């Protein structure tokens, strides 16, 4: 059994910040669950290019409003509180936040915790399986 409090993650190496977002990584690969869970804040007025070539991601919006643009078809998907979206095809996309957005993100395979997006919006593959 594991119990993880967000307050215990904030300010540690499991809170990773970038220009557009802050990711509080609650469960990681080391926790042995087969997925990772993050509480992520996306800053209002930002656009983030993301392409998880090595991961599948599901994202549940618990606060705020924005949109996802899938780049293969330029389709715009409005996202708001109490909605989930799943990037089930390793979709290259833009995430645009109209307001601050708070998201619960689940990654498969799990991330190790130190990842940030590279120049292509990708988290690297974990080669230490």
mmCIF file with all atom_site columns, N, CA and C in Angstrom, residues 1-64:
data_model
loop_
_atom_site.group_PDB
_atom_site.id
_atom_site.type_symbol
_atom_site.label_atom_id
_atom_site.label_alt_id
_atom_site.label_comp_id
_atom_site.label_asym_id
_atom_site.label_entity_id
_atom_site.label_seq_id
_atom_site.pdbx_PDB_ins_code
_atom_site.Cartn_x
_atom_site.Cartn_y
_atom_site.Cartn_z
_atom_site.occupancy
_atom_site.B_iso_or_equiv
_atom_site.pdbx_formal_charge
_atom_site.auth_seq_id
_atom_site.auth_comp_id
_atom_site.auth_asym_id
_atom_site.auth_atom_id
_atom_site.pdbx_PDB_model_num
ATOM 1   N N  . UNK A 1 1  ? 0.852  -1.193 0.000   1.00 0.00 ? 1  UNK A N  1
ATOM 2   C CA . UNK A 1 1  ? 0.000  0.000  0.000   1.00 0.00 ? 1  UNK A CA 1
ATOM 3   C C  . UNK A 1 1  ? 0.883  1.236  0.000   1.00 0.00 ? 1  UNK A C  1
ATOM 4   N N  . UNK A 1 2  ? 0.499  2.192  -0.821  1.00 0.00 ? 2  UNK A N  1
ATOM 5   C CA . UNK A 1 2  ? 1.210  3.468  -0.884  1.00 0.00 ? 2  UNK A CA 1
ATOM 6   C C  . UNK A 1 2  ? 0.197  4.589  -0.696  1.00 0.00 ? 2  UNK A C  1
ATOM 7   N N  . UNK A 1 3  ? 0.598  5.590  0.034   1.00 0.00 ? 3  UNK A N  1
ATOM 8   C CA . UNK A 1 3  ? -0.166 6.823  0.143   1.00 0.00 ? 3  UNK A CA 1
ATOM 9   C C  . UNK A 1 3  ? 0.816  7.954  -0.119  1.00 0.00 ? 3  UNK A C  1
ATOM 10  N N  . UNK A 1 4  ? 0.496  8.785  -1.106  1.00 0.00 ? 4  UNK A N  1
ATOM 11  C CA . UNK A 1 4  ? 1.376  9.887  -1.476  1.00 0.00 ? 4  UNK A CA 1
ATOM 12  C C  . UNK A 1 4  ? 0.573  11.176 -1.366  1.00 0.00 ? 4  UNK A C  1
ATOM 13  N N  . UNK A 1 5  ? 1.082  12.128 -0.615  1.00 0.00 ? 5  UNK A N  1
ATOM 14  C CA . UNK A 1 5  ? 0.434  13.431 -0.475  1.00 0.00 ? 5  UNK A CA 1
ATOM 15  C C  . UNK A 1 5  ? 1.127  14.440 -1.382  1.00 0.00 ? 5  UNK A C  1
ATOM 16  N N  . UNK A 1 6  ? 0.345  15.197 -2.113  1.00 0.00 ? 6  UNK A N  1
ATOM 17  C CA . UNK A 1 6  ? 0.897  16.218 -2.999  1.00 0.00 ? 6  UNK A CA 1
ATOM 18  C C  . UNK A 1 6  ? 1.822  17.159 -2.237  1.00 0.00 ? 6  UNK A C  1
ATOM 19  N N  . UNK A 1 7  ? 1.461  17.535 -1.022  1.00 0.00 ? 7  UNK A N  1
ATOM 20  C CA . UNK A 1 7  ? 2.276  18.463 -0.236  1.00 0.00 ? 7  UNK A CA 1
ATOM 21  C C  . UNK A 1 7  ? 3.677  17.909 0.025   1.00 0.00 ? 7  UNK A C  1
ATOM 22  N N  . UNK A 1 8  ? 3.811  16.591 0.010   1.00 0.00 ? 8  UNK A N  1
ATOM 23  C CA . UNK A 1 8  ? 5.123  15.977 0.246   1.00 0.00 ? 8  UNK A CA 1
ATOM 24  C C  . UNK A 1 8  ? 5.974  15.909 -1.021  1.00 0.00 ? 8  UNK A C  1
ATOM 25  N N  . UNK A 1 9  ? 5.383  16.165 -2.178  1.00 0.00 ? 9  UNK A N  1
ATOM 26  C CA . UNK A 1 9  ? 6.093  16.157 -3.460  1.00 0.00 ? 9  UNK A CA 1
ATOM 27  C C  . UNK A 1 9  ? 6.586  17.558 -3.810  1.00 0.00 ? 9  UNK A C  1
ATOM 28  N N  . UNK A 1 10 ? 5.776  18.563 -3.475  1.00 0.00 ? 10 UNK A N  1
ATOM 29  C CA . UNK A 1 10 ? 6.110  19.954 -3.824  1.00 0.00 ? 10 UNK A CA 1
ATOM 30  C C  . UNK A 1 10 ? 7.435  20.339 -3.171  1.00 0.00 ? 10 UNK A C  1
ATOM 31  N N  . UNK A 1 11 ? 8.336  20.884 -4.009  1.00 0.00 ? 11 UNK A N  1
ATOM 32  C CA . UNK A 1 11 ? 9.636  21.322 -3.517  1.00 0.00 ? 11 UNK A CA 1
ATOM 33  C C  . UNK A 1 11 ? 10.707 20.243 -3.506  1.00 0.00 ? 11 UNK A C  1
ATOM 34  N N  . UNK A 1 12 ? 10.361 19.038 -3.987  1.00 0.00 ? 12 UNK A N  1
ATOM 35  C CA . UNK A 1 12 ? 11.344 17.952 -4.060  1.00 0.00 ? 12 UNK A CA 1
ATOM 36  C C  . UNK A 1 12 ? 11.753 17.751 -5.518  1.00 0.00 ? 12 UNK A C  1
ATOM 37  N N  . UNK A 1 13 ? 12.619 16.767 -5.758  1.00 0.00 ? 13 UNK A N  1
ATOM 38  C CA . UNK A 1 13 ? 13.021 16.476 -7.132  1.00 0.00 ? 13 UNK A CA 1
ATOM 39  C C  . UNK A 1 13 ? 11.896 15.838 -7.945  1.00 0.00 ? 13 UNK A C  1
ATOM 40  N N  . UNK A 1 14 ? 10.773 15.500 -7.312  1.00 0.00 ? 14 UNK A N  1
ATOM 41  C CA . UNK A 1 14 ? 9.615  14.977 -8.030  1.00 0.00 ? 14 UNK A CA 1
ATOM 42  C C  . UNK A 1 14 ? 8.677  16.091 -8.490  1.00 0.00 ? 14 UNK A C  1
ATOM 43  N N  . UNK A 1 15 ? 9.048  17.346 -8.230  1.00 0.00 ? 15 UNK A N  1
ATOM 44  C CA . UNK A 1 15 ? 8.338  18.492 -8.793  1.00 0.00 ? 15 UNK A CA 1
ATOM 45  C C  . UNK A 1 15 ? 9.249  19.075 -9.862  1.00 0.00 ? 15 UNK A C  1
ATOM 46  N N  . UNK A 1 16 ? 8.862  18.890 -11.124 1.00 0.00 ? 16 UNK A N  1
ATOM 47  C CA . UNK A 1 16 ? 9.686  19.306 -12.255 1.00 0.00 ? 16 UNK A CA 1
ATOM 48  C C  . UNK A 1 16 ? 8.992  20.478 -12.936 1.00 0.00 ? 16 UNK A C  1
ATOM 49  N N  . UNK A 1 17 ? 9.773  21.552 -13.188 1.00 0.00 ? 17 UNK A N  1
ATOM 50  C CA . UNK A 1 17 ? 9.203  22.767 -13.766 1.00 0.00 ? 17 UNK A CA 1
ATOM 51  C C  . UNK A 1 17 ? 9.829  23.059 -15.121 1.00 0.00 ? 17 UNK A C  1
ATOM 52  N N  . UNK A 1 18 ? 9.006  23.566 -16.028 1.00 0.00 ? 18 UNK A N  1
ATOM 53  C CA . UNK A 1 18 ? 9.447  24.065 -17.330 1.00 0.00 ? 18 UNK A CA 1
ATOM 54  C C  . UNK A 1 18 ? 8.783  25.430 -17.521 1.00 0.00 ? 18 UNK A C  1
ATOM 55  N N  . UNK A 1 19 ? 9.038  26.061 -18.650 1.00 0.00 ? 19 UNK A N  1
ATOM 56  C CA . UNK A 1 19 ? 8.470  27.391 -18.883 1.00 0.00 ? 19 UNK A CA 1
ATOM 57  C C  . UNK A 1 19 ? 6.944  27.386 -18.849 1.00 0.00 ? 19 UNK A C  1
ATOM 58  N N  . UNK A 1 20 ? 6.324  26.357 -19.422 1.00 0.00 ? 20 UNK A N  1
ATOM 59  C CA . UNK A 1 20 ? 4.872  26.328 -19.587 1.00 0.00 ? 20 UNK A CA 1
ATOM 60  C C  . UNK A 1 20 ? 4.130  25.496 -18.549 1.00 0.00 ? 20 UNK A C  1
ATOM 61  N N  . UNK A 1 21 ? 4.834  24.684 -17.768 1.00 0.00 ? 21 UNK A N  1
ATOM 62  C CA . UNK A 1 21 ? 4.154  23.735 -16.903 1.00 0.00 ? 21 UNK A CA 1
ATOM 63  C C  . UNK A 1 21 ? 4.983  23.396 -15.664 1.00 0.00 ? 21 UNK A C  1
ATOM 64  N N  . UNK A 1 22 ? 4.289  22.878 -14.672 1.00 0.00 ? 22 UNK A N  1
ATOM 65  C CA . UNK A 1 22 ? 4.902  22.295 -13.477 1.00 0.00 ? 22 UNK A CA 1
ATOM 66  C C  . UNK A 1 22 ? 4.260  20.934 -13.280 1.00 0.00 ? 22 UNK A C  1
ATOM 67  N N  . UNK A 1 23 ? 5.102  19.894 -13.192 1.00 0.00 ? 23 UNK A N  1
ATOM 68  C CA . UNK A 1 23 ? 4.618  18.528 -13.043 1.00 0.00 ? 23 UNK A CA 1
ATOM 69  C C  . UNK A 1 23 ? 5.046  17.986 -11.691 1.00 0.00 ? 23 UNK A C  1
ATOM 70  N N  . UNK A 1 24 ? 4.048  17.643 -10.870 1.00 0.00 ? 24 UNK A N  1
ATOM 71  C CA . UNK A 1 24 ? 4.308  17.027 -9.568  1.00 0.00 ? 24 UNK A CA 1
ATOM 72  C C  . UNK A 1 24 ? 4.082  15.532 -9.751  1.00 0.00 ? 24 UNK A C  1
ATOM 73  N N  . UNK A 1 25 ? 5.169  14.776 -9.744  1.00 0.00 ? 25 UNK A N  1
ATOM 74  C CA . UNK A 1 25 ? 5.141  13.363 -10.124 1.00 0.00 ? 25 UNK A CA 1
ATOM 75  C C  . UNK A 1 25 ? 4.879  12.489 -8.901  1.00 0.00 ? 25 UNK A C  1
ATOM 76  N N  . UNK A 1 26 ? 3.656  12.014 -8.811  1.00 0.00 ? 26 UNK A N  1
ATOM 77  C CA . UNK A 1 26 ? 3.177  11.316 -7.622  1.00 0.00 ? 26 UNK A CA 1
ATOM 78  C C  . UNK A 1 26 ? 3.589  9.851  -7.581  1.00 0.00 ? 26 UNK A C  1
ATOM 79  N N  . UNK A 1 27 ? 3.446  9.160  -8.699  1.00 0.00 ? 27 UNK A N  1
ATOM 80  C CA . UNK A 1 27 ? 3.888  7.766  -8.816  1.00 0.00 ? 27 UNK A CA 1
ATOM 81  C C  . UNK A 1 27 ? 4.816  7.675  -10.013 1.00 0.00 ? 27 UNK A C  1
ATOM 82  N N  . UNK A 1 28 ? 5.918  6.973  -9.849  1.00 0.00 ? 28 UNK A N  1
ATOM 83  C CA . UNK A 1 28 ? 6.941  6.838  -10.887 1.00 0.00 ? 28 UNK A CA 1
ATOM 84  C C  . UNK A 1 28 ? 7.254  5.373  -11.142 1.00 0.00 ? 28 UNK A C  1
ATOM 85  N N  . UNK A 1 29 ? 8.103  5.130  -12.103 1.00 0.00 ? 29 UNK A N  1
ATOM 86  C CA . UNK A 1 29 ? 8.510  3.765  -12.435 1.00 0.00 ? 29 UNK A CA 1
ATOM 87  C C  . UNK A 1 29 ? 8.977  3.005  -11.194 1.00 0.00 ? 29 UNK A C  1
ATOM 88  N N  . UNK A 1 30 ? 9.744  3.671  -10.340 1.00 0.00 ? 30 UNK A N  1
ATOM 89  C CA . UNK A 1 30 ? 10.298 3.022  -9.142  1.00 0.00 ? 30 UNK A CA 1
ATOM 90  C C  . UNK A 1 30 ? 9.215  2.494  -8.203  1.00 0.00 ? 30 UNK A C  1
ATOM 91  N N  . UNK A 1 31 ? 7.981  3.001  -8.341  1.00 0.00 ? 31 UNK A N  1
ATOM 92  C CA . UNK A 1 31 ? 6.892  2.551  -7.487  1.00 0.00 ? 31 UNK A CA 1
ATOM 93  C C  . UNK A 1 31 ? 6.280  1.230  -7.941  1.00 0.00 ? 31 UNK A C  1
ATOM 94  N N  . UNK A 1 32 ? 6.677  0.749  -9.136  1.00 0.00 ? 32 UNK A N  1
ATOM 95  C CA . UNK A 1 32 ? 6.311  -0.587 -9.579  1.00 0.00 ? 32 UNK A CA 1
ATOM 96  C C  . UNK A 1 32 ? 4.861  -0.797 -9.973  1.00 0.00 ? 32 UNK A C  1
ATOM 97  N N  . UNK A 1 33 ? 4.162  0.265  -10.357 1.00 0.00 ? 33 UNK A N  1
ATOM 98  C CA . UNK A 1 33 ? 2.756  0.132  -10.709 1.00 0.00 ? 33 UNK A CA 1
ATOM 99  C C  . UNK A 1 33 ? 2.522  -0.141 -12.197 1.00 0.00 ? 33 UNK A C  1
ATOM 100 N N  . UNK A 1 34 ? 3.550  0.053  -13.034 1.00 0.00 ? 34 UNK A N  1
ATOM 101 C CA . UNK A 1 34 ? 3.383  -0.130 -14.468 1.00 0.00 ? 34 UNK A CA 1
ATOM 102 C C  . UNK A 1 34 ? 2.911  1.117  -15.191 1.00 0.00 ? 34 UNK A C  1
ATOM 103 N N  . UNK A 1 35 ? 2.693  2.193  -14.470 1.00 0.00 ? 35 UNK A N  1
ATOM 104 C CA . UNK A 1 35 ? 2.308  3.485  -15.020 1.00 0.00 ? 35 UNK A CA 1
ATOM 105 C C  . UNK A 1 35 ? 2.791  4.560  -14.053 1.00 0.00 ? 35 UNK A C  1
ATOM 106 N N  . UNK A 1 36 ? 2.803  5.808  -14.500 1.00 0.00 ? 36 UNK A N  1
ATOM 107 C CA . UNK A 1 36 ? 3.113  6.911  -13.590 1.00 0.00 ? 36 UNK A CA 1
ATOM 108 C C  . UNK A 1 36 ? 1.934  7.876  -13.580 1.00 0.00 ? 36 UNK A C  1
ATOM 109 N N  . UNK A 1 37 ? 1.802  8.616  -12.466 1.00 0.00 ? 37 UNK A N  1
ATOM 110 C CA . UNK A 1 37 ? 0.710  9.566  -12.280 1.00 0.00 ? 37 UNK A CA 1
ATOM 111 C C  . UNK A 1 37 ? 1.308  10.901 -11.869 1.00 0.00 ? 37 UNK A C  1
ATOM 112 N N  . UNK A 1 38 ? 0.845  11.968 -12.538 1.00 0.00 ? 38 UNK A N  1
ATOM 113 C CA . UNK A 1 38 ? 1.374  13.302 -12.296 1.00 0.00 ? 38 UNK A CA 1
ATOM 114 C C  . UNK A 1 38 ? 0.225  14.276 -12.074 1.00 0.00 ? 38 UNK A C  1
ATOM 115 N N  . UNK A 1 39 ? 0.415  15.233 -11.203 1.00 0.00 ? 39 UNK A N  1
ATOM 116 C CA . UNK A 1 39 ? -0.489 16.366 -11.012 1.00 0.00 ? 39 UNK A CA 1
ATOM 117 C C  . UNK A 1 39 ? 0.224  17.544 -11.663 1.00 0.00 ? 39 UNK A C  1
ATOM 118 N N  . UNK A 1 40 ? -0.316 18.020 -12.789 1.00 0.00 ? 40 UNK A N  1
ATOM 119 C CA . UNK A 1 40 ? 0.394  18.989 -13.621 1.00 0.00 ? 40 UNK A CA 1
ATOM 120 C C  . UNK A 1 40 ? -0.399 20.277 -13.761 1.00 0.00 ? 40 UNK A C  1
ATOM 121 N N  . UNK A 1 41 ? 0.298  21.391 -13.631 1.00 0.00 ? 41 UNK A N  1
ATOM 122 C CA . UNK A 1 41 ? -0.277 22.715 -13.859 1.00 0.00 ? 41 UNK A CA 1
ATOM 123 C C  . UNK A 1 41 ? 0.251  23.223 -15.200 1.00 0.00 ? 41 UNK A C  1
ATOM 124 N N  . UNK A 1 42 ? -0.660 23.601 -16.094 1.00 0.00 ? 42 UNK A N  1
ATOM 125 C CA . UNK A 1 42 ? -0.309 24.208 -17.376 1.00 0.00 ? 42 UNK A CA 1
ATOM 126 C C  . UNK A 1 42 ? -0.628 25.699 -17.246 1.00 0.00 ? 42 UNK A C  1
ATOM 127 N N  . UNK A 1 43 ? 0.336  26.542 -17.554 1.00 0.00 ? 43 UNK A N  1
ATOM 128 C CA . UNK A 1 43 ? 0.175  27.984 -17.352 1.00 0.00 ? 43 UNK A CA 1
ATOM 129 C C  . UNK A 1 43 ? -0.713 28.618 -18.420 1.00 0.00 ? 43 UNK A C  1
ATOM 130 N N  . UNK A 1 44 ? -1.587 29.509 -17.974 1.00 0.00 ? 44 UNK A N  1
ATOM 131 C CA . UNK A 1 44 ? -2.501 30.226 -18.861 1.00 0.00 ? 44 UNK A CA 1
ATOM 132 C C  . UNK A 1 44 ? -1.729 30.952 -19.953 1.00 0.00 ? 44 UNK A C  1
ATOM 133 N N  . UNK A 1 45 ? -2.294 30.936 -21.162 1.00 0.00 ? 45 UNK A N  1
ATOM 134 C CA . UNK A 1 45 ? -1.717 31.664 -22.276 1.00 0.00 ? 45 UNK A CA 1
ATOM 135 C C  . UNK A 1 45 ? -0.534 30.996 -22.945 1.00 0.00 ? 45 UNK A C  1
ATOM 136 N N  . UNK A 1 46 ? -0.250 29.747 -22.571 1.00 0.00 ? 46 UNK A N  1
ATOM 137 C CA . UNK A 1 46 ? 0.900  29.051 -23.155 1.00 0.00 ? 46 UNK A CA 1
ATOM 138 C C  . UNK A 1 46 ? 0.459  28.037 -24.193 1.00 0.00 ? 46 UNK A C  1
ATOM 139 N N  . UNK A 1 47 ? 1.413  27.696 -25.056 1.00 0.00 ? 47 UNK A N  1
ATOM 140 C CA . UNK A 1 47 ? 1.239  26.631 -26.040 1.00 0.00 ? 47 UNK A CA 1
ATOM 141 C C  . UNK A 1 47 ? 2.458  25.725 -25.923 1.00 0.00 ? 47 UNK A C  1
ATOM 142 N N  . UNK A 1 48 ? 2.215  24.431 -25.737 1.00 0.00 ? 48 UNK A N  1
ATOM 143 C CA . UNK A 1 48 ? 3.296  23.464 -25.570 1.00 0.00 ? 48 UNK A CA 1
ATOM 144 C C  . UNK A 1 48 ? 3.196  22.407 -26.652 1.00 0.00 ? 48 UNK A C  1
ATOM 145 N N  . UNK A 1 49 ? 4.291  22.215 -27.377 1.00 0.00 ? 49 UNK A N  1
ATOM 146 C CA . UNK A 1 49 ? 4.367  21.166 -28.394 1.00 0.00 ? 49 UNK A CA 1
ATOM 147 C C  . UNK A 1 49 ? 4.788  19.871 -27.695 1.00 0.00 ? 49 UNK A C  1
ATOM 148 N N  . UNK A 1 50 ? 3.989  18.821 -27.866 1.00 0.00 ? 50 UNK A N  1
ATOM 149 C CA . UNK A 1 50 ? 4.238  17.549 -27.188 1.00 0.00 ? 50 UNK A CA 1
ATOM 150 C C  . UNK A 1 50 ? 4.063  16.414 -28.191 1.00 0.00 ? 50 UNK A C  1
ATOM 151 N N  . UNK A 1 51 ? 4.951  15.426 -28.101 1.00 0.00 ? 51 UNK A N  1
ATOM 152 C CA . UNK A 1 51 ? 4.844  14.251 -28.967 1.00 0.00 ? 51 UNK A CA 1
ATOM 153 C C  . UNK A 1 51 ? 5.433  13.067 -28.214 1.00 0.00 ? 51 UNK A C  1
ATOM 154 N N  . UNK A 1 52 ? 4.584  12.360 -27.490 1.00 0.00 ? 52 UNK A N  1
ATOM 155 C CA . UNK A 1 52 ? 5.057  11.223 -26.698 1.00 0.00 ? 52 UNK A CA 1
ATOM 156 C C  . UNK A 1 52 ? 5.208  9.998  -27.594 1.00 0.00 ? 52 UNK A C  1
ATOM 157 N N  . UNK A 1 53 ? 6.320  9.919  -28.285 1.00 0.00 ? 53 UNK A N  1
ATOM 158 C CA . UNK A 1 53 ? 6.607  8.801  -29.178 1.00 0.00 ? 53 UNK A CA 1
ATOM 159 C C  . UNK A 1 53 ? 6.815  7.506  -28.410 1.00 0.00 ? 53 UNK A C  1
ATOM 160 N N  . UNK A 1 54 ? 7.226  7.604  -27.154 1.00 0.00 ? 54 UNK A N  1
ATOM 161 C CA . UNK A 1 54 ? 7.583  6.435  -26.362 1.00 0.00 ? 54 UNK A CA 1
ATOM 162 C C  . UNK A 1 54 ? 6.590  6.129  -25.246 1.00 0.00 ? 54 UNK A C  1
ATOM 163 N N  . UNK A 1 55 ? 5.521  6.903  -25.156 1.00 0.00 ? 55 UNK A N  1
ATOM 164 C CA . UNK A 1 55 ? 4.555  6.754  -24.067 1.00 0.00 ? 55 UNK A CA 1
ATOM 165 C C  . UNK A 1 55 ? 3.140  6.965  -24.589 1.00 0.00 ? 55 UNK A C  1
ATOM 166 N N  . UNK A 1 56 ? 2.190  6.350  -23.917 1.00 0.00 ? 56 UNK A N  1
ATOM 167 C CA . UNK A 1 56 ? 0.787  6.687  -24.077 1.00 0.00 ? 56 UNK A CA 1
ATOM 168 C C  . UNK A 1 56 ? 0.408  7.524  -22.865 1.00 0.00 ? 56 UNK A C  1
ATOM 169 N N  . UNK A 1 57 ? -0.498 8.476  -23.066 1.00 0.00 ? 57 UNK A N  1
ATOM 170 C CA . UNK A 1 57 ? -0.873 9.360  -21.965 1.00 0.00 ? 57 UNK A CA 1
ATOM 171 C C  . UNK A 1 57 ? -2.375 9.572  -21.960 1.00 0.00 ? 57 UNK A C  1
ATOM 172 N N  . UNK A 1 58 ? -2.959 9.545  -20.772 1.00 0.00 ? 58 UNK A N  1
ATOM 173 C CA . UNK A 1 58 ? -4.338 9.963  -20.551 1.00 0.00 ? 58 UNK A CA 1
ATOM 174 C C  . UNK A 1 58 ? -4.289 11.148 -19.601 1.00 0.00 ? 58 UNK A C  1
ATOM 175 N N  . UNK A 1 59 ? -5.124 12.161 -19.879 1.00 0.00 ? 59 UNK A N  1
ATOM 176 C CA . UNK A 1 59 ? -5.073 13.410 -19.125 1.00 0.00 ? 59 UNK A CA 1
ATOM 177 C C  . UNK A 1 59 ? -6.491 13.792 -18.697 1.00 0.00 ? 59 UNK A C  1
ATOM 178 N N  . UNK A 1 60 ? -6.676 13.931 -17.385 1.00 0.00 ? 60 UNK A N  1
ATOM 179 C CA . UNK A 1 60 ? -7.967 14.330 -16.830 1.00 0.00 ? 60 UNK A CA 1
ATOM 180 C C  . UNK A 1 60 ? -7.837 15.759 -16.322 1.00 0.00 ? 60 UNK A C  1
ATOM 181 N N  . UNK A 1 61 ? -8.641 16.652 -16.882 1.00 0.00 ? 61 UNK A N  1
ATOM 182 C CA . UNK A 1 61 ? -8.610 18.064 -16.500 1.00 0.00 ? 61 UNK A CA 1
ATOM 183 C C  . UNK A 1 61 ? -9.489 18.260 -15.271 1.00 0.00 ? 61 UNK A C  1
ATOM 184 N N  . UNK A 1 62 ? -8.883 18.723 -14.177 1.00 0.00 ? 62 UNK A N  1
ATOM 185 C CA . UNK A 1 62 ? -9.664 18.959 -12.965 1.00 0.00 ? 62 UNK A CA 1
ATOM 186 C C  . UNK A 1 62 ? -9.880 20.447 -12.684 1.00 0.00 ? 62 UNK A C  1
ATOM 187 N N  . UNK A 1 63 ? -9.157 21.311 -13.426 1.00 0.00 ? 63 UNK A N  1
ATOM 188 C CA . UNK A 1 63 ? -9.377 22.758 -13.326 1.00 0.00 ? 63 UNK A CA 1
ATOM 189 C C  . UNK A 1 63 ? -8.958 23.401 -14.635 1.00 0.00 ? 63 UNK A C  1
ATOM 190 N N  . UNK A 1 64 ? -9.692 24.438 -15.043 1.00 0.00 ? 64 UNK A N  1
ATOM 191 C CA . UNK A 1 64 ? -9.267 25.263 -16.154 1.00 0.00 ? 64 UNK A CA 1
ATOM 192 C C  . UNK A 1 64 ? -9.874 24.882 -17.488 1.00 0.00 ? 64 UNK A C  1
#
